[in-house]
Amino acid sequence: MKLRVVVTGMGVISPIGIGLRNFEEALFAGKSGITRITHFDASSYPSQIAGEVKNFDCRGHLSPKEIRRMDRFTQFGMVAAEEAIKGAGIDLEREDRRKIGILVGSGVGGLSTIEREETVLIKKGPQRVSPFLIPMLITDMVSAQIAIRYKFSGPNFSISTACATGTHSIGEAFKIIQRGDAKVMIAGGAEAAVTPLGLAGFCSMKALSTRNEEPEKASRPFDRERDGFVIGEGAGIVVLEELERAKKRGAFIWGEIIGFGMSADAYHVTQPLKEGRGLKEAMVMAMKDAGISCEEVDYINAHGTSTPYNDKVETQAIKSLFNSYAMEVPVSSIKSMTGHLLGASGGVEIIASLLALNRGIIPPTINYEYPDPECDLDYVPNKAREAKIKVVLSNSMGFGGHNAVLILKKYEGG
């Protein structure tokens, strides 16, 4: 019999709110976090907008030395993990920390650190490059730093599957607990790629929206006028726990993870497989793992990037699997508000899905103004919607053809 795994803590850093409550309020209000870039001068770039995390101050959470030795993505992850661990109410003094593991990934890692230290190398020579360059840039550092801070010595690694990273991380953490290799896992994703080089790379790919005069309207998943995604940053971290353990200590349970599926398109480095066949396979695997049918899914949290091709392909995948029920199940993309947080997106979107389960409210797809005949599902346009939600399916797709799907269920005791 499979062990049951629940979520008992959540922490979020996002363009629409720092901290769970701020994020929740903005999420259901349909607030856009997209603005013109302020981190650096982006006036010469085709895309000059982003979902930046504004007013982020980690000085109350990290020491000055820690701040100097951590890239921004690691800082995001550390603050989100702190909120999740505190929210879970775990008594650290009574825990067997060998049974607590961490799996937090990043798609890009410490890009700002790379940029800064390369400038030092060119201008001042190799002797002046920081000895902390490598530990600041590598993608496993959030997992490592959380373990060091809290002395958690259970399973500890990171996953990097581009924009599917956060979902893969939570899915694999779920399986680690089911196998009995840990009692608790801290899992999710963190990203801080709104940098000159990061923006330049995505601009050169022509992947980003250039709706610079209307930043708040630029991210418009499934809308006919969408012209690319909006890059964002942040972190989404959850605490996963074996159900009986959580019940025994009286923890609040946000929801239960009941299924995980993953696949590879094996097709192209950036484009998803035509008709979404790879994503469909991951959804099939997740539903088989969960033991549910399509008709039991009450809401789909879409990957929904706002790119012309991705949104069409995801729609095709949903229609191919769900058949006629595809026209009945609500689908929405919170990237319309946050932008695309890359490796952090899956973690933040799982948190949004759990909030939807608990509130009985589906977050909207904002900026949906012009229906696209190739994207013809119910995308919960512009306003949040009250609904009876017991099961949520959440999709993620990453460059390289990575697909990851999680299925969450409302916890109602038992």
mmCIF file of N, CA and C in Angstrom, residues 227-278:
data_model
loop_
_atom_site.group_PDB
_atom_site.id
_atom_site.type_symbol
_atom_site.label_atom_id
_atom_site.label_comp_id
_atom_site.label_asym_id
_atom_site.label_seq_id
_atom_site.Cartn_x
_atom_site.Cartn_y
_atom_site.Cartn_z
ATOM 1 N N ASP A 227 2.042 37.358 -27.591
ATOM 2 C CA ASP A 227 3.216 37.494 -28.474
ATOM 3 C C ASP A 227 4.491 36.999 -27.815
ATOM 4 N N GLY A 228 4.378 36.231 -26.749
ATOM 5 C CA GLY A 228 5.562 35.717 -26.083
ATOM 6 C C GLY A 228 5.393 35.755 -24.575
ATOM 7 N N PHE A 229 6.269 35.050 -23.870
ATOM 8 C CA PHE A 229 6.150 35.054 -22.411
ATOM 9 C C PHE A 229 6.871 36.252 -21.808
ATOM 10 N N VAL A 230 6.596 36.502 -20.539
ATOM 11 C CA VAL A 230 7.260 37.554 -19.774
ATOM 12 C C VAL A 230 8.114 36.880 -18.712
ATOM 13 N N ILE A 231 9.392 37.156 -18.708
ATOM 14 C CA ILE A 231 10.294 36.524 -17.753
ATOM 15 C C ILE A 231 10.000 37.027 -16.343
ATOM 16 N N GLY A 232 10.100 36.113 -15.372
ATOM 17 C CA GLY A 232 9.873 36.473 -13.977
ATOM 18 C C GLY A 232 10.882 35.805 -13.072
ATOM 19 N N GLU A 233 10.730 36.041 -11.773
ATOM 20 C CA GLU A 233 11.653 35.486 -10.777
ATOM 21 C C GLU A 233 10.897 35.186 -9.501
ATOM 22 N N GLY A 234 11.490 34.360 -8.629
ATOM 23 C CA GLY A 234 10.850 34.060 -7.360
ATOM 24 C C GLY A 234 11.197 32.679 -6.867
ATOM 25 N N ALA A 235 10.393 32.195 -5.921
ATOM 26 C CA ALA A 235 10.589 30.859 -5.349
ATOM 27 C C ALA A 235 9.270 30.353 -4.799
ATOM 28 N N GLY A 236 9.062 29.050 -4.943
ATOM 29 C CA GLY A 236 7.916 28.383 -4.336
ATOM 30 C C GLY A 236 8.392 27.105 -3.675
ATOM 31 N N ILE A 237 8.219 27.011 -2.355
ATOM 32 C CA ILE A 237 8.721 25.886 -1.566
ATOM 33 C C ILE A 237 7.581 25.309 -0.736
ATOM 34 N N VAL A 238 7.474 23.985 -0.713
ATOM 35 C CA VAL A 238 6.466 23.327 0.111
ATOM 36 C C VAL A 238 7.127 22.309 1.042
ATOM 37 N N VAL A 239 6.442 22.019 2.138
ATOM 38 C CA VAL A 239 6.851 20.949 3.051
ATOM 39 C C VAL A 239 5.919 19.773 2.817
ATOM 40 N N LEU A 240 6.493 18.634 2.426
ATOM 41 C CA LEU A 240 5.741 17.406 2.223
ATOM 42 C C LEU A 240 5.974 16.478 3.412
ATOM 43 N N GLU A 241 4.934 15.747 3.766
ATOM 44 C CA GLU A 241 5.015 14.940 4.970
ATOM 45 C C GLU A 241 4.143 13.700 4.816
ATOM 46 N N GLU A 242 4.571 12.619 5.368
ATOM 47 C CA GLU A 242 3.754 11.413 5.388
ATOM 48 C C GLU A 242 2.498 11.680 6.231
ATOM 49 N N LEU A 243 1.344 11.269 5.707
ATOM 50 C CA LEU A 243 0.058 11.667 6.286
ATOM 51 C C LEU A 243 -0.076 11.311 7.759
ATOM 52 N N GLU A 244 0.184 10.074 8.125
ATOM 53 C CA GLU A 244 -0.037 9.666 9.523
ATOM 54 C C GLU A 244 0.843 10.458 10.473
ATOM 55 N N ARG A 245 2.031 10.749 10.042
ATOM 56 C CA ARG A 245 2.927 11.573 10.862
ATOM 57 C C ARG A 245 2.347 12.964 11.058
ATOM 58 N N ALA A 246 1.850 13.560 9.962
ATOM 59 C CA ALA A 246 1.261 14.902 10.049
ATOM 60 C C ALA A 246 0.044 14.907 10.958
ATOM 61 N N LYS A 247 -0.792 13.886 10.845
ATOM 62 C CA LYS A 247 -1.991 13.802 11.698
ATOM 63 C C LYS A 247 -1.615 13.644 13.167
ATOM 64 N N LYS A 248 -0.612 12.847 13.414
ATOM 65 C CA LYS A 248 -0.201 12.575 14.794
ATOM 66 C C LYS A 248 0.248 13.832 15.510
ATOM 67 N N ARG A 249 0.910 14.732 14.785
ATOM 68 C CA ARG A 249 1.378 15.958 15.434
ATOM 69 C C ARG A 249 0.388 17.124 15.289
ATOM 70 N N GLY A 250 -0.778 16.847 14.696
ATOM 71 C CA GLY A 250 -1.820 17.863 14.597
ATOM 72 C C GLY A 250 -1.535 18.970 13.610
ATOM 73 N N ALA A 251 -0.819 18.651 12.547
ATOM 74 C CA ALA A 251 -0.459 19.669 11.560
ATOM 75 C C ALA A 251 -1.669 20.062 10.710
ATOM 76 N N PHE A 252 -1.686 21.321 10.277
ATOM 77 C CA PHE A 252 -2.675 21.738 9.292
ATOM 78 C C PHE A 252 -2.259 21.166 7.943
ATOM 79 N N ILE A 253 -3.210 20.592 7.219
ATOM 80 C CA ILE A 253 -2.916 19.946 5.945
ATOM 81 C C ILE A 253 -3.539 20.764 4.825
ATOM 82 N N TRP A 254 -2.684 21.270 3.949
ATOM 83 C CA TRP A 254 -3.142 22.083 2.818
ATOM 84 C C TRP A 254 -3.758 21.231 1.720
ATOM 85 N N GLY A 255 -3.292 20.025 1.590
ATOM 86 C CA GLY A 255 -3.804 19.142 0.555
ATOM 87 C C GLY A 255 -2.921 17.918 0.437
ATOM 88 N N GLU A 256 -3.378 16.966 -0.349
ATOM 89 C CA GLU A 256 -2.670 15.706 -0.528
ATOM 90 C C GLU A 256 -2.172 15.599 -1.965
ATOM 91 N N ILE A 257 -0.936 15.131 -2.148
ATOM 92 C CA ILE A 257 -0.435 14.815 -3.476
ATOM 93 C C ILE A 257 -0.792 13.364 -3.765
ATOM 94 N N ILE A 258 -1.518 13.136 -4.854
ATOM 95 C CA ILE A 258 -1.974 11.772 -5.134
ATOM 96 C C ILE A 258 -1.399 11.193 -6.420
ATOM 97 N N GLY A 259 -0.763 12.024 -7.251
ATOM 98 C CA GLY A 259 -0.222 11.482 -8.490
ATOM 99 C C GLY A 259 0.872 12.334 -9.080
ATOM 100 N N PHE A 260 1.822 11.664 -9.740
ATOM 101 C CA PHE A 260 2.930 12.344 -10.402
ATOM 102 C C PHE A 260 3.259 11.596 -11.682
ATOM 103 N N GLY A 261 3.409 12.340 -12.765
ATOM 104 C CA GLY A 261 3.799 11.738 -14.034
ATOM 105 C C GLY A 261 4.814 12.596 -14.752
ATOM 106 N N MET A 262 5.681 11.989 -15.543
ATOM 107 C CA MET A 262 6.682 12.748 -16.285
ATOM 108 C C MET A 262 7.015 12.022 -17.573
ATOM 109 N N SER A 263 7.478 12.807 -18.551
ATOM 110 C CA SER A 263 7.836 12.232 -19.840
ATOM 111 C C SER A 263 8.811 13.164 -20.539
ATOM 112 N N ALA A 264 9.344 12.691 -21.660
ATOM 113 C CA ALA A 264 10.209 13.506 -22.511
ATOM 114 C C ALA A 264 9.627 13.543 -23.916
ATOM 115 N N ASP A 265 9.632 14.735 -24.511
ATOM 116 C CA ASP A 265 9.198 14.846 -25.900
ATOM 117 C C ASP A 265 10.178 14.179 -26.858
ATOM 118 N N ALA A 266 11.481 14.251 -26.519
ATOM 119 C CA ALA A 266 12.519 13.712 -27.418
ATOM 120 C C ALA A 266 12.347 14.266 -28.826
ATOM 121 N N TYR A 267 12.182 15.593 -28.887
ATOM 122 C CA TYR A 267 11.815 16.205 -30.159
ATOM 123 C C TYR A 267 12.641 17.438 -30.504
ATOM 124 N N HIS A 268 12.721 18.428 -29.614
ATOM 125 C CA HIS A 268 13.332 19.708 -29.959
ATOM 126 C C HIS A 268 13.805 20.377 -28.671
ATOM 127 N N VAL A 269 14.835 21.221 -28.772
ATOM 128 C CA VAL A 269 15.395 21.833 -27.567
ATOM 129 C C VAL A 269 14.472 22.887 -26.957
ATOM 130 N N THR A 270 13.616 23.513 -27.754
ATOM 131 C CA THR A 270 12.735 24.545 -27.198
ATOM 132 C C THR A 270 11.256 24.319 -27.509
ATOM 133 N N GLN A 271 10.918 23.721 -28.638
ATOM 134 C CA GLN A 271 9.515 23.561 -29.007
ATOM 135 C C GLN A 271 8.929 22.275 -28.425
ATOM 136 N N PRO A 272 7.703 22.351 -27.886
ATOM 137 C CA PRO A 272 7.051 21.121 -27.440
ATOM 138 C C PRO A 272 6.630 20.263 -28.625
ATOM 139 N N LEU A 273 6.476 18.992 -28.365
ATOM 140 C CA LEU A 273 6.086 18.041 -29.395
ATOM 141 C C LEU A 273 4.708 18.390 -29.954
ATOM 142 N N LYS A 274 4.559 18.274 -31.250
ATOM 143 C CA LYS A 274 3.311 18.637 -31.909
ATOM 144 C C LYS A 274 2.122 17.915 -31.282
ATOM 145 N N GLU A 275 1.049 18.656 -31.141
ATOM 146 C CA GLU A 275 -0.201 18.168 -30.564
ATOM 147 C C GLU A 275 -0.068 17.788 -29.094
ATOM 148 N N GLY A 276 1.072 18.131 -28.480
ATOM 149 C CA GLY A 276 1.237 17.909 -27.051
ATOM 150 C C GLY A 276 1.288 16.454 -26.644
ATOM 151 N N ARG A 277 1.805 15.595 -27.494
ATOM 152 C CA ARG A 277 1.792 14.166 -27.182
ATOM 153 C C ARG A 277 2.630 13.830 -25.955
ATOM 154 N N GLY A 278 3.758 14.537 -25.767
ATOM 155 C CA GLY A 278 4.587 14.283 -24.591
ATOM 156 C C GLY A 278 3.885 14.696 -23.308
#
